[in-house]
Amino acid sequence: KAGVTQTPRYLIKTRGQQVTLSCSPISGHRSVSWYQQTPGQGLQFLFEYFSETQRNKGNFPGRFSGRQFSNSRSEMNVSTLELGDSALYLCASSLGWGQRNSPLHFGNGTRLTVT
Amino acid sequence: AQSVTQLGSHVSVSEGALVLLRCNYSSSVPPYLFWYVQYPNQGLQLLLKYTSAATLVKGINGFEAEFKKSETSFHLTKPSAHMSDAAEYFCAVIFAGGTSYGKLTFGQGTILTVHP
């Protein structure tokens, strides 16, 4: 069974631009979560989607948004990029929302560099 | 406030020695607990999880962790370290209640170095 797939693996953008990251969950998984990983702040929760609806949101500005499609694939968008948005963005999938004993399976991430 | 703390940002052991990585959580209700490992330039891989069944949990690669409610701890151990265990380890928690089902709260991570 294929794991969580994130594309692209690496991105370089300029301040002020916007970026879209993509995530394909494990087949059969319906919940997708996004996390930002930086050396200073560690791993921080961005949002979670289930059945095309955002179920949970972390403490990030409105420039960060996401969506989920009917096939459970998800995208996240960051508009008006800032230098501080440089990070590894990790996507994770699980069987379903509300199943706390269903662990998250992570992709290898998208490394975003903002110059 | 609910939180998770990993004691020691860096741990160094010799090959064959005991590995002990510490994790404490702050919550009045026992949460669901996880340990993840991250190798360079990769995502996080689940090592093991505690979901209110047995307090001693066995995971992959010879790792295990024991949930101690009285100490609000979930320390990760491995009897004998191997060079391939060198990585960063994260303790993660899903706190009970509210809408936190899918939201993992991570510790700051512990980098494990294994010396030959």
mmCIF file with all atom_site columns, C-alpha atoms in Angstrom:
data_model
loop_
_atom_site.group_PDB
_atom_site.id
_atom_site.type_symbol
_atom_site.label_atom_id
_atom_site.label_alt_id
_atom_site.label_comp_id
_atom_site.label_asym_id
_atom_site.label_entity_id
_atom_site.label_seq_id
_atom_site.pdbx_PDB_ins_code
_atom_site.Cartn_x
_atom_site.Cartn_y
_atom_site.Cartn_z
_atom_site.occupancy
_atom_site.B_iso_or_equiv
_atom_site.pdbx_formal_charge
_atom_site.auth_seq_id
_atom_site.auth_comp_id
_atom_site.auth_asym_id
_atom_site.auth_atom_id
_atom_site.pdbx_PDB_model_num
ATOM 1   C CA . LYS A 1 1   ? 0.000   0.000  0.000  1.00 0.00 ? 1   LYS A CA 1
ATOM 2   C CA . ALA A 1 2   ? 1.456   3.346  -0.991 1.00 0.00 ? 2   ALA A CA 1
ATOM 3   C CA . GLY A 1 3   ? 2.192   5.804  1.787  1.00 0.00 ? 3   GLY A CA 1
ATOM 4   C CA . VAL A 1 4   ? 1.289   9.459  2.070  1.00 0.00 ? 4   VAL A CA 1
ATOM 5   C CA . THR A 1 5   ? 2.569   11.314 -0.975 1.00 0.00 ? 5   THR A CA 1
ATOM 6   C CA . GLN A 1 6   ? 3.461   14.982 -0.882 1.00 0.00 ? 6   GLN A CA 1
ATOM 7   C CA . THR A 1 7   ? 4.388   17.082 -3.872 1.00 0.00 ? 7   THR A CA 1
ATOM 8   C CA . PRO A 1 8   ? 6.587   18.829 -4.581 1.00 0.00 ? 8   PRO A CA 1
ATOM 9   C CA . ARG A 1 9   ? 9.449   17.784 -2.278 1.00 0.00 ? 9   ARG A CA 1
ATOM 10  C CA . TYR A 1 10  ? 11.194  21.126 -2.550 1.00 0.00 ? 10  TYR A CA 1
ATOM 11  C CA . LEU A 1 11  ? 10.027  24.628 -3.356 1.00 0.00 ? 11  LEU A CA 1
ATOM 12  C CA . ILE A 1 12  ? 11.767  27.973 -3.493 1.00 0.00 ? 12  ILE A CA 1
ATOM 13  C CA . LYS A 1 13  ? 9.579   31.059 -3.525 1.00 0.00 ? 13  LYS A CA 1
ATOM 14  C CA . THR A 1 14  ? 10.007  34.783 -3.134 1.00 0.00 ? 14  THR A CA 1
ATOM 15  C CA . ARG A 1 15  ? 8.451   36.919 -0.431 1.00 0.00 ? 15  ARG A CA 1
ATOM 16  C CA . GLY A 1 16  ? 4.965   38.037 -1.382 1.00 0.00 ? 16  GLY A CA 1
ATOM 17  C CA . GLN A 1 17  ? 4.263   35.095 -3.657 1.00 0.00 ? 17  GLN A CA 1
ATOM 18  C CA . GLN A 1 18  ? 1.783   32.354 -2.911 1.00 0.00 ? 18  GLN A CA 1
ATOM 19  C CA . VAL A 1 19  ? 2.303   28.610 -2.904 1.00 0.00 ? 19  VAL A CA 1
ATOM 20  C CA . THR A 1 20  ? 0.158   25.472 -3.075 1.00 0.00 ? 20  THR A CA 1
ATOM 21  C CA . LEU A 1 21  ? 1.268   22.163 -1.611 1.00 0.00 ? 21  LEU A CA 1
ATOM 22  C CA . SER A 1 22  ? -0.386  18.848 -2.393 1.00 0.00 ? 22  SER A CA 1
ATOM 23  C CA . CYS A 1 23  ? -0.991  15.724 -0.348 1.00 0.00 ? 23  CYS A CA 1
ATOM 24  C CA . SER A 1 24  ? -2.377  12.325 -1.339 1.00 0.00 ? 24  SER A CA 1
ATOM 25  C CA . PRO A 1 25  ? -3.340  10.210 1.678  1.00 0.00 ? 25  PRO A CA 1
ATOM 26  C CA . ILE A 1 26  ? -2.986  6.489  2.075  1.00 0.00 ? 26  ILE A CA 1
ATOM 27  C CA . SER A 1 27  ? -5.717  4.686  0.196  1.00 0.00 ? 27  SER A CA 1
ATOM 28  C CA . GLY A 1 28  ? -8.793  4.388  2.414  1.00 0.00 ? 28  GLY A CA 1
ATOM 29  C CA . HIS A 1 29  ? -7.735  7.162  4.763  1.00 0.00 ? 29  HIS A CA 1
ATOM 30  C CA . ARG A 1 30  ? -10.265 9.955  4.919  1.00 0.00 ? 30  ARG A CA 1
ATOM 31  C CA . SER A 1 31  ? -8.654  12.375 7.324  1.00 0.00 ? 31  SER A CA 1
ATOM 32  C CA . VAL A 1 32  ? -5.751  14.624 6.390  1.00 0.00 ? 32  VAL A CA 1
ATOM 33  C CA . SER A 1 33  ? -3.795  16.877 8.725  1.00 0.00 ? 33  SER A CA 1
ATOM 34  C CA . TRP A 1 34  ? -1.076  19.403 8.031  1.00 0.00 ? 34  TRP A CA 1
ATOM 35  C CA . TYR A 1 35  ? 1.860   20.364 10.247 1.00 0.00 ? 35  TYR A CA 1
ATOM 36  C CA . GLN A 1 36  ? 4.598   22.923 9.986  1.00 0.00 ? 36  GLN A CA 1
ATOM 37  C CA . GLN A 1 37  ? 8.067   22.013 11.209 1.00 0.00 ? 37  GLN A CA 1
ATOM 38  C CA . THR A 1 38  ? 10.710  24.647 11.916 1.00 0.00 ? 38  THR A CA 1
ATOM 39  C CA . PRO A 1 39  ? 13.895  24.533 14.016 1.00 0.00 ? 39  PRO A CA 1
ATOM 40  C CA . GLY A 1 40  ? 12.617  27.253 16.313 1.00 0.00 ? 40  GLY A CA 1
ATOM 41  C CA . GLN A 1 41  ? 8.976   26.290 16.820 1.00 0.00 ? 41  GLN A CA 1
ATOM 42  C CA . GLY A 1 42  ? 9.158   22.551 16.256 1.00 0.00 ? 42  GLY A CA 1
ATOM 43  C CA . LEU A 1 43  ? 6.106   20.736 14.938 1.00 0.00 ? 43  LEU A CA 1
ATOM 44  C CA . GLN A 1 44  ? 2.932   22.795 14.942 1.00 0.00 ? 44  GLN A CA 1
ATOM 45  C CA . PHE A 1 45  ? -0.552  21.778 13.880 1.00 0.00 ? 45  PHE A CA 1
ATOM 46  C CA . LEU A 1 46  ? -2.018  23.715 10.985 1.00 0.00 ? 46  LEU A CA 1
ATOM 47  C CA . PHE A 1 47  ? -5.393  22.119 10.249 1.00 0.00 ? 47  PHE A CA 1
ATOM 48  C CA . GLU A 1 48  ? -7.267  18.886 9.758  1.00 0.00 ? 48  GLU A CA 1
ATOM 49  C CA . TYR A 1 49  ? -9.781  17.908 7.110  1.00 0.00 ? 49  TYR A CA 1
ATOM 50  C CA . PHE A 1 50  ? -12.311 15.121 7.025  1.00 0.00 ? 50  PHE A CA 1
ATOM 51  C CA . SER A 1 51  ? -15.022 14.626 4.430  1.00 0.00 ? 51  SER A CA 1
ATOM 52  C CA . GLU A 1 52  ? -13.993 17.832 2.680  1.00 0.00 ? 52  GLU A CA 1
ATOM 53  C CA . THR A 1 53  ? -14.624 19.847 5.845  1.00 0.00 ? 53  THR A CA 1
ATOM 54  C CA . GLN A 1 54  ? -12.102 21.534 8.080  1.00 0.00 ? 54  GLN A CA 1
ATOM 55  C CA . ARG A 1 55  ? -12.539 19.935 11.505 1.00 0.00 ? 55  ARG A CA 1
ATOM 56  C CA . ASN A 1 56  ? -9.768  21.589 13.414 1.00 0.00 ? 56  ASN A CA 1
ATOM 57  C CA . LYS A 1 57  ? -7.482  24.552 12.990 1.00 0.00 ? 57  LYS A CA 1
ATOM 58  C CA . GLY A 1 58  ? -4.238  25.565 14.631 1.00 0.00 ? 58  GLY A CA 1
ATOM 59  C CA . ASN A 1 59  ? -3.071  29.009 15.588 1.00 0.00 ? 59  ASN A CA 1
ATOM 60  C CA . PHE A 1 60  ? -1.881  30.291 12.226 1.00 0.00 ? 60  PHE A CA 1
ATOM 61  C CA . PRO A 1 61  ? -2.812  33.474 10.341 1.00 0.00 ? 61  PRO A CA 1
ATOM 62  C CA . GLY A 1 62  ? -5.446  33.471 7.642  1.00 0.00 ? 62  GLY A CA 1
ATOM 63  C CA . ARG A 1 63  ? -2.731  33.400 4.972  1.00 0.00 ? 63  ARG A CA 1
ATOM 64  C CA . PHE A 1 64  ? -2.642  29.663 5.588  1.00 0.00 ? 64  PHE A CA 1
ATOM 65  C CA . SER A 1 65  ? -5.564  27.807 4.131  1.00 0.00 ? 65  SER A CA 1
ATOM 66  C CA . GLY A 1 66  ? -6.401  24.368 2.924  1.00 0.00 ? 66  GLY A CA 1
ATOM 67  C CA . ARG A 1 67  ? -9.007  22.204 1.350  1.00 0.00 ? 67  ARG A CA 1
ATOM 68  C CA . GLN A 1 68  ? -9.851  18.579 0.813  1.00 0.00 ? 68  GLN A CA 1
ATOM 69  C CA . PHE A 1 69  ? -11.329 17.006 -2.271 1.00 0.00 ? 69  PHE A CA 1
ATOM 70  C CA . SER A 1 70  ? -13.882 14.233 -2.575 1.00 0.00 ? 70  SER A CA 1
ATOM 71  C CA . ASN A 1 71  ? -11.119 11.665 -3.132 1.00 0.00 ? 71  ASN A CA 1
ATOM 72  C CA . SER A 1 72  ? -9.556  12.756 0.218  1.00 0.00 ? 72  SER A CA 1
ATOM 73  C CA . ARG A 1 73  ? -6.590  14.433 -1.452 1.00 0.00 ? 73  ARG A CA 1
ATOM 74  C CA . SER A 1 74  ? -5.715  17.729 0.161  1.00 0.00 ? 74  SER A CA 1
ATOM 75  C CA . GLU A 1 75  ? -3.985  20.948 -0.696 1.00 0.00 ? 75  GLU A CA 1
ATOM 76  C CA . MET A 1 76  ? -2.731  23.744 1.468  1.00 0.00 ? 76  MET A CA 1
ATOM 77  C CA . ASN A 1 77  ? -2.107  27.262 0.299  1.00 0.00 ? 77  ASN A CA 1
ATOM 78  C CA . VAL A 1 78  ? 0.027   30.003 1.762  1.00 0.00 ? 78  VAL A CA 1
ATOM 79  C CA . SER A 1 79  ? -0.503  33.469 0.374  1.00 0.00 ? 79  SER A CA 1
ATOM 80  C CA . THR A 1 80  ? 1.733   36.518 0.654  1.00 0.00 ? 80  THR A CA 1
ATOM 81  C CA . LEU A 1 81  ? 4.718   34.459 1.713  1.00 0.00 ? 81  LEU A CA 1
ATOM 82  C CA . GLU A 1 82  ? 7.003   35.705 4.461  1.00 0.00 ? 82  GLU A CA 1
ATOM 83  C CA . LEU A 1 83  ? 10.551  34.660 5.261  1.00 0.00 ? 83  LEU A CA 1
ATOM 84  C CA . GLY A 1 84  ? 9.267   33.002 8.423  1.00 0.00 ? 84  GLY A CA 1
ATOM 85  C CA . ASP A 1 85  ? 7.139   30.638 6.379  1.00 0.00 ? 85  ASP A CA 1
ATOM 86  C CA . SER A 1 86  ? 10.262  28.736 5.395  1.00 0.00 ? 86  SER A CA 1
ATOM 87  C CA . ALA A 1 87  ? 9.707   25.302 6.861  1.00 0.00 ? 87  ALA A CA 1
ATOM 88  C CA . LEU A 1 88  ? 9.087   21.643 6.262  1.00 0.00 ? 88  LEU A CA 1
ATOM 89  C CA . TYR A 1 89  ? 5.359   21.139 5.729  1.00 0.00 ? 89  TYR A CA 1
ATOM 90  C CA . LEU A 1 90  ? 4.187   17.686 6.670  1.00 0.00 ? 90  LEU A CA 1
ATOM 91  C CA . CYS A 1 91  ? 0.952   16.059 5.691  1.00 0.00 ? 91  CYS A CA 1
ATOM 92  C CA . ALA A 1 92  ? -0.476  13.131 7.620  1.00 0.00 ? 92  ALA A CA 1
ATOM 93  C CA . SER A 1 93  ? -3.432  10.881 7.024  1.00 0.00 ? 93  SER A CA 1
ATOM 94  C CA . SER A 1 94  ? -5.518  8.631  9.231  1.00 0.00 ? 94  SER A CA 1
ATOM 95  C CA . LEU A 1 95  ? -8.558  6.434  8.858  1.00 0.00 ? 95  LEU A CA 1
ATOM 96  C CA . GLY A 1 96  ? -11.064 8.924  10.138 1.00 0.00 ? 96  GLY A CA 1
ATOM 97  C CA . TRP A 1 97  ? -11.829 11.860 12.322 1.00 0.00 ? 97  TRP A CA 1
ATOM 98  C CA . GLY A 1 98  ? -12.719 11.030 15.876 1.00 0.00 ? 98  GLY A CA 1
ATOM 99  C CA . GLN A 1 99  ? -10.684 7.847  15.937 1.00 0.00 ? 99  GLN A CA 1
ATOM 100 C CA . ARG A 1 100 ? -7.989  8.862  18.330 1.00 0.00 ? 100 ARG A CA 1
ATOM 101 C CA . ASN A 1 101 ? -6.439  5.420  18.363 1.00 0.00 ? 101 ASN A CA 1
ATOM 102 C CA . SER A 1 102 ? -5.956  5.552  14.608 1.00 0.00 ? 102 SER A CA 1
ATOM 103 C CA . PRO A 1 103 ? -2.461  6.937  14.335 1.00 0.00 ? 103 PRO A CA 1
ATOM 104 C CA . LEU A 1 104 ? -1.325  9.531  11.852 1.00 0.00 ? 104 LEU A CA 1
ATOM 105 C CA . HIS A 1 105 ? 0.861   8.390  8.990  1.00 0.00 ? 105 HIS A CA 1
ATOM 106 C CA . PHE A 1 106 ? 3.145   11.096 7.684  1.00 0.00 ? 106 PHE A CA 1
ATOM 107 C CA . GLY A 1 107 ? 4.504   11.904 4.257  1.00 0.00 ? 107 GLY A CA 1
ATOM 108 C CA . ASN A 1 108 ? 8.092   12.979 3.665  1.00 0.00 ? 108 ASN A CA 1
ATOM 109 C CA . GLY A 1 109 ? 7.098   16.617 3.551  1.00 0.00 ? 109 GLY A CA 1
ATOM 110 C CA . THR A 1 110 ? 7.559   19.604 1.286  1.00 0.00 ? 110 THR A CA 1
ATOM 111 C CA . ARG A 1 111 ? 10.567  21.770 2.075  1.00 0.00 ? 111 ARG A CA 1
ATOM 112 C CA . LEU A 1 112 ? 9.573   25.390 1.385  1.00 0.00 ? 112 LEU A CA 1
ATOM 113 C CA . THR A 1 113 ? 12.245  28.068 1.249  1.00 0.00 ? 113 THR A CA 1
ATOM 114 C CA . VAL A 1 114 ? 11.171  31.694 1.026  1.00 0.00 ? 114 VAL A CA 1
ATOM 115 C CA . THR A 1 115 ? 13.815  34.177 -0.152 1.00 0.00 ? 115 THR A CA 1
ATOM 116 C CA . ALA B 2 1   ? -2.609  24.311 29.955 1.00 0.00 ? 1   ALA B CA 1
ATOM 117 C CA . GLN B 2 2   ? -2.164  20.962 28.282 1.00 0.00 ? 2   GLN B CA 1
ATOM 118 C CA . SER B 2 3   ? 1.394   20.369 27.142 1.00 0.00 ? 3   SER B CA 1
ATOM 119 C CA . VAL B 2 4   ? 4.002   17.721 26.418 1.00 0.00 ? 4   VAL B CA 1
ATOM 120 C CA . THR B 2 5   ? 7.641   18.013 27.434 1.00 0.00 ? 5   THR B CA 1
ATOM 121 C CA . GLN B 2 6   ? 10.643  16.016 26.319 1.00 0.00 ? 6   GLN B CA 1
ATOM 122 C CA . LEU B 2 7   ? 13.521  16.230 28.746 1.00 0.00 ? 7   LEU B CA 1
ATOM 123 C CA . GLY B 2 8   ? 16.820  16.605 26.949 1.00 0.00 ? 8   GLY B CA 1
ATOM 124 C CA . SER B 2 9   ? 17.102  17.947 23.434 1.00 0.00 ? 9   SER B CA 1
ATOM 125 C CA . HIS B 2 10  ? 20.156  15.746 22.824 1.00 0.00 ? 10  HIS B CA 1
ATOM 126 C CA . VAL B 2 11  ? 20.945  12.271 24.132 1.00 0.00 ? 11  VAL B CA 1
ATOM 127 C CA . SER B 2 12  ? 24.161  10.460 23.344 1.00 0.00 ? 12  SER B CA 1
ATOM 128 C CA . VAL B 2 13  ? 24.736  6.752  23.973 1.00 0.00 ? 13  VAL B CA 1
ATOM 129 C CA . SER B 2 14  ? 27.240  4.103  22.980 1.00 0.00 ? 14  SER B CA 1
ATOM 130 C CA . GLU B 2 15  ? 26.257  1.291  20.663 1.00 0.00 ? 15  GLU B CA 1
ATOM 131 C CA . GLY B 2 16  ? 24.817  -1.519 22.770 1.00 0.00 ? 16  GLY B CA 1
ATOM 132 C CA . ALA B 2 17  ? 23.871  0.770  25.664 1.00 0.00 ? 17  ALA B CA 1
ATOM 133 C CA . LEU B 2 18  ? 20.395  1.427  27.014 1.00 0.00 ? 18  LEU B CA 1
ATOM 134 C CA . VAL B 2 19  ? 18.396  4.156  25.312 1.00 0.00 ? 19  VAL B CA 1
ATOM 135 C CA . LEU B 2 20  ? 16.067  6.227  27.512 1.00 0.00 ? 20  LEU B CA 1
ATOM 136 C CA . LEU B 2 21  ? 14.164  9.175  26.079 1.00 0.00 ? 21  LEU B CA 1
ATOM 137 C CA . ARG B 2 22  ? 11.893  11.029 28.460 1.00 0.00 ? 22  ARG B CA 1
ATOM 138 C CA . CYS B 2 23  ? 8.426   12.412 27.848 1.00 0.00 ? 23  CYS B CA 1
ATOM 139 C CA . ASN B 2 24  ? 6.006   13.995 30.310 1.00 0.00 ? 24  ASN B CA 1
ATOM 140 C CA . TYR B 2 25  ? 2.582   15.393 29.626 1.00 0.00 ? 25  TYR B CA 1
ATOM 141 C CA . SER B 2 26  ? 0.385   17.834 31.462 1.00 0.00 ? 26  SER B CA 1
ATOM 142 C CA . SER B 2 27  ? -3.271  16.862 31.548 1.00 0.00 ? 27  SER B CA 1
ATOM 143 C CA . SER B 2 28  ? -5.824  15.864 34.154 1.00 0.00 ? 28  SER B CA 1
ATOM 144 C CA . VAL B 2 29  ? -7.180  13.158 31.884 1.00 0.00 ? 29  VAL B CA 1
ATOM 145 C CA . PRO B 2 30  ? -4.810  10.546 30.441 1.00 0.00 ? 30  PRO B CA 1
ATOM 146 C CA . PRO B 2 31  ? -4.376  11.309 26.784 1.00 0.00 ? 31  PRO B CA 1
ATOM 147 C CA . TYR B 2 32  ? -3.467  9.122  23.840 1.00 0.00 ? 32  TYR B CA 1
ATOM 148 C CA . LEU B 2 33  ? 0.322   9.012  23.540 1.00 0.00 ? 33  LEU B CA 1
ATOM 149 C CA . PHE B 2 34  ? 2.638   8.313  20.647 1.00 0.00 ? 34  PHE B CA 1
ATOM 150 C CA . TRP B 2 35  ? 6.325   8.182  19.835 1.00 0.00 ? 35  TRP B CA 1
ATOM 151 C CA . TYR B 2 36  ? 7.512   9.077  16.358 1.00 0.00 ? 36  TYR B CA 1
ATOM 152 C CA . VAL B 2 37  ? 10.995  8.956  14.816 1.00 0.00 ? 37  VAL B CA 1
ATOM 153 C CA . GLN B 2 38  ? 12.302  11.218 12.095 1.00 0.00 ? 38  GLN B CA 1
ATOM 154 C CA . TYR B 2 39  ? 15.357  10.476 9.986  1.00 0.00 ? 39  TYR B CA 1
ATOM 155 C CA . PRO B 2 40  ? 17.053  13.293 8.066  1.00 0.00 ? 40  PRO B CA 1
ATOM 156 C CA . ASN B 2 41  ? 15.038  14.619 5.150  1.00 0.00 ? 41  ASN B CA 1
ATOM 157 C CA . GLN B 2 42  ? 12.152  12.319 5.907  1.00 0.00 ? 42  GLN B CA 1
ATOM 158 C CA . GLY B 2 43  ? 8.756   12.496 7.508  1.00 0.00 ? 43  GLY B CA 1
ATOM 159 C CA . LEU B 2 44  ? 7.750   11.022 10.840 1.00 0.00 ? 44  LEU B CA 1
ATOM 160 C CA . GLN B 2 45  ? 7.419   7.291  11.357 1.00 0.00 ? 45  GLN B CA 1
ATOM 161 C CA . LEU B 2 46  ? 5.250   5.885  14.124 1.00 0.00 ? 46  LEU B CA 1
ATOM 162 C CA . LEU B 2 47  ? 7.225   3.852  16.662 1.00 0.00 ? 47  LEU B CA 1
ATOM 163 C CA . LEU B 2 48  ? 4.417   2.988  19.072 1.00 0.00 ? 48  LEU B CA 1
ATOM 164 C CA . LYS B 2 49  ? 1.201   4.229  20.603 1.00 0.00 ? 49  LYS B CA 1
ATOM 165 C CA . TYR B 2 50  ? -0.610  4.064  23.934 1.00 0.00 ? 50  TYR B CA 1
ATOM 166 C CA . THR B 2 51  ? -4.386  3.988  23.752 1.00 0.00 ? 51  THR B CA 1
ATOM 167 C CA . SER B 2 52  ? -5.453  3.027  27.286 1.00 0.00 ? 52  SER B CA 1
ATOM 168 C CA . ALA B 2 53  ? -4.898  -0.694 26.948 1.00 0.00 ? 53  ALA B CA 1
ATOM 169 C CA . ALA B 2 54  ? -1.675  -2.191 28.343 1.00 0.00 ? 54  ALA B CA 1
ATOM 170 C CA . THR B 2 55  ? 0.575   0.328  30.062 1.00 0.00 ? 55  THR B CA 1
ATOM 171 C CA . LEU B 2 56  ? 3.716   -1.237 28.598 1.00 0.00 ? 56  LEU B CA 1
ATOM 172 C CA . VAL B 2 57  ? 3.659   -0.757 24.871 1.00 0.00 ? 57  VAL B CA 1
ATOM 173 C CA . LYS B 2 58  ? 5.969   -2.489 22.449 1.00 0.00 ? 58  LYS B CA 1
ATOM 174 C CA . GLY B 2 59  ? 6.807   -0.845 19.175 1.00 0.00 ? 59  GLY B CA 1
ATOM 175 C CA . ILE B 2 60  ? 8.939   -1.356 16.138 1.00 0.00 ? 60  ILE B CA 1
ATOM 176 C CA . ASN B 2 61  ? 12.724  -1.704 16.023 1.00 0.00 ? 61  ASN B CA 1
ATOM 177 C CA . GLY B 2 62  ? 12.905  -3.011 19.597 1.00 0.00 ? 62  GLY B CA 1
ATOM 178 C CA . PHE B 2 63  ? 11.537  0.136  21.247 1.00 0.00 ? 63  PHE B CA 1
ATOM 179 C CA . GLU B 2 64  ? 9.007   0.121  24.044 1.00 0.00 ? 64  GLU B CA 1
ATOM 180 C CA . ALA B 2 65  ? 7.399   2.694  26.303 1.00 0.00 ? 65  ALA B CA 1
ATOM 181 C CA . GLU B 2 66  ? 5.639   2.569  29.630 1.00 0.00 ? 66  GLU B CA 1
ATOM 182 C CA . PHE B 2 67  ? 2.694   4.746  30.525 1.00 0.00 ? 67  PHE B CA 1
ATOM 183 C CA . LYS B 2 68  ? 2.802   5.866  34.160 1.00 0.00 ? 68  LYS B CA 1
ATOM 184 C CA . LYS B 2 69  ? -0.295  7.810  35.104 1.00 0.00 ? 69  LYS B CA 1
ATOM 185 C CA . SER B 2 70  ? 0.997   8.787  38.537 1.00 0.00 ? 70  SER B CA 1
ATOM 186 C CA . GLU B 2 71  ? 4.065   10.350 36.966 1.00 0.00 ? 71  GLU B CA 1
ATOM 187 C CA . THR B 2 72  ? 2.279   11.595 33.824 1.00 0.00 ? 72  THR B CA 1
ATOM 188 C CA . SER B 2 73  ? 5.108   10.070 31.851 1.00 0.00 ? 73  SER B CA 1
ATOM 189 C CA . PHE B 2 74  ? 5.575   7.982  28.738 1.00 0.00 ? 74  PHE B CA 1
ATOM 190 C CA . HIS B 2 75  ? 9.306   7.338  28.475 1.00 0.00 ? 75  HIS B CA 1
ATOM 191 C CA . LEU B 2 76  ? 10.769  5.512  25.476 1.00 0.00 ? 76  LEU B CA 1
ATOM 192 C CA . THR B 2 77  ? 13.382  2.810  25.985 1.00 0.00 ? 77  THR B CA 1
ATOM 193 C CA . LYS B 2 78  ? 15.444  0.347  24.020 1.00 0.00 ? 78  LYS B CA 1
ATOM 194 C CA . PRO B 2 79  ? 17.721  -2.148 25.787 1.00 0.00 ? 79  PRO B CA 1
ATOM 195 C CA . SER B 2 80  ? 20.564  -1.999 23.286 1.00 0.00 ? 80  SER B CA 1
ATOM 196 C CA . ALA B 2 81  ? 21.213  0.919  20.944 1.00 0.00 ? 81  ALA B CA 1
ATOM 197 C CA . HIS B 2 82  ? 22.167  0.371  17.337 1.00 0.00 ? 82  HIS B CA 1
ATOM 198 C CA . MET B 2 83  ? 23.873  2.827  15.032 1.00 0.00 ? 83  MET B CA 1
ATOM 199 C CA . SER B 2 84  ? 20.735  2.897  12.884 1.00 0.00 ? 84  SER B CA 1
ATOM 200 C CA . ASP B 2 85  ? 18.758  4.305  15.840 1.00 0.00 ? 85  ASP B CA 1
ATOM 201 C CA . ALA B 2 86  ? 20.428  7.687  15.410 1.00 0.00 ? 86  ALA B CA 1
ATOM 202 C CA . ALA B 2 87  ? 17.587  10.067 14.577 1.00 0.00 ? 87  ALA B CA 1
ATOM 203 C CA . GLU B 2 88  ? 15.254  12.605 16.157 1.00 0.00 ? 88  GLU B CA 1
ATOM 204 C CA . TYR B 2 89  ? 12.475  11.281 18.338 1.00 0.00 ? 89  TYR B CA 1
ATOM 205 C CA . PHE B 2 90  ? 9.197   13.009 19.082 1.00 0.00 ? 90  PHE B CA 1
ATOM 206 C CA . CYS B 2 91  ? 6.693   12.329 21.794 1.00 0.00 ? 91  CYS B CA 1
ATOM 207 C CA . ALA B 2 92  ? 3.187   13.312 20.726 1.00 0.00 ? 92  ALA B CA 1
ATOM 208 C CA . VAL B 2 93  ? -0.144  13.534 22.488 1.00 0.00 ? 93  VAL B CA 1
ATOM 209 C CA . ILE B 2 94  ? -3.806  13.724 21.603 1.00 0.00 ? 94  ILE B CA 1
ATOM 210 C CA . PHE B 2 95  ? -5.508  15.295 24.581 1.00 0.00 ? 95  PHE B CA 1
ATOM 211 C CA . ALA B 2 96  ? -8.972  14.130 25.557 1.00 0.00 ? 96  ALA B CA 1
ATOM 212 C CA . GLY B 2 97  ? -12.048 16.237 25.092 1.00 0.00 ? 97  GLY B CA 1
ATOM 213 C CA . GLY B 2 98  ? -13.082 19.014 22.790 1.00 0.00 ? 98  GLY B CA 1
ATOM 214 C CA . THR B 2 99  ? -12.372 18.776 19.102 1.00 0.00 ? 99  THR B CA 1
ATOM 215 C CA . SER B 2 100 ? -8.791  17.719 19.461 1.00 0.00 ? 100 SER B CA 1
ATOM 216 C CA . TYR B 2 101 ? -9.207  14.340 17.844 1.00 0.00 ? 101 TYR B CA 1
ATOM 217 C CA . GLY B 2 102 ? -6.881  14.844 14.935 1.00 0.00 ? 102 GLY B CA 1
ATOM 218 C CA . LYS B 2 103 ? -4.575  17.308 16.564 1.00 0.00 ? 103 LYS B CA 1
ATOM 219 C CA . LEU B 2 104 ? -1.279  15.937 17.717 1.00 0.00 ? 104 LEU B CA 1
ATOM 220 C CA . THR B 2 105 ? 0.664   18.079 20.144 1.00 0.00 ? 105 THR B CA 1
ATOM 221 C CA . PHE B 2 106 ? 4.363   17.349 19.826 1.00 0.00 ? 106 PHE B CA 1
ATOM 222 C CA . GLY B 2 107 ? 7.222   17.634 22.219 1.00 0.00 ? 107 GLY B CA 1
ATOM 223 C CA . GLN B 2 108 ? 10.265  19.575 21.085 1.00 0.00 ? 108 GLN B CA 1
ATOM 224 C CA . GLY B 2 109 ? 12.095  16.445 20.035 1.00 0.00 ? 109 GLY B CA 1
ATOM 225 C CA . THR B 2 110 ? 15.198  14.616 21.229 1.00 0.00 ? 110 THR B CA 1
ATOM 226 C CA . ILE B 2 111 ? 18.123  14.003 18.917 1.00 0.00 ? 111 ILE B CA 1
ATOM 227 C CA . LEU B 2 112 ? 19.656  10.611 19.640 1.00 0.00 ? 112 LEU B CA 1
ATOM 228 C CA . THR B 2 113 ? 23.311  10.124 18.771 1.00 0.00 ? 113 THR B CA 1
ATOM 229 C CA . VAL B 2 114 ? 24.813  6.631  18.888 1.00 0.00 ? 114 VAL B CA 1
ATOM 230 C CA . HIS B 2 115 ? 28.586  6.291  19.190 1.00 0.00 ? 115 HIS B CA 1
ATOM 231 C CA . PRO B 2 116 ? 30.441  3.170  18.016 1.00 0.00 ? 116 PRO B CA 1
#
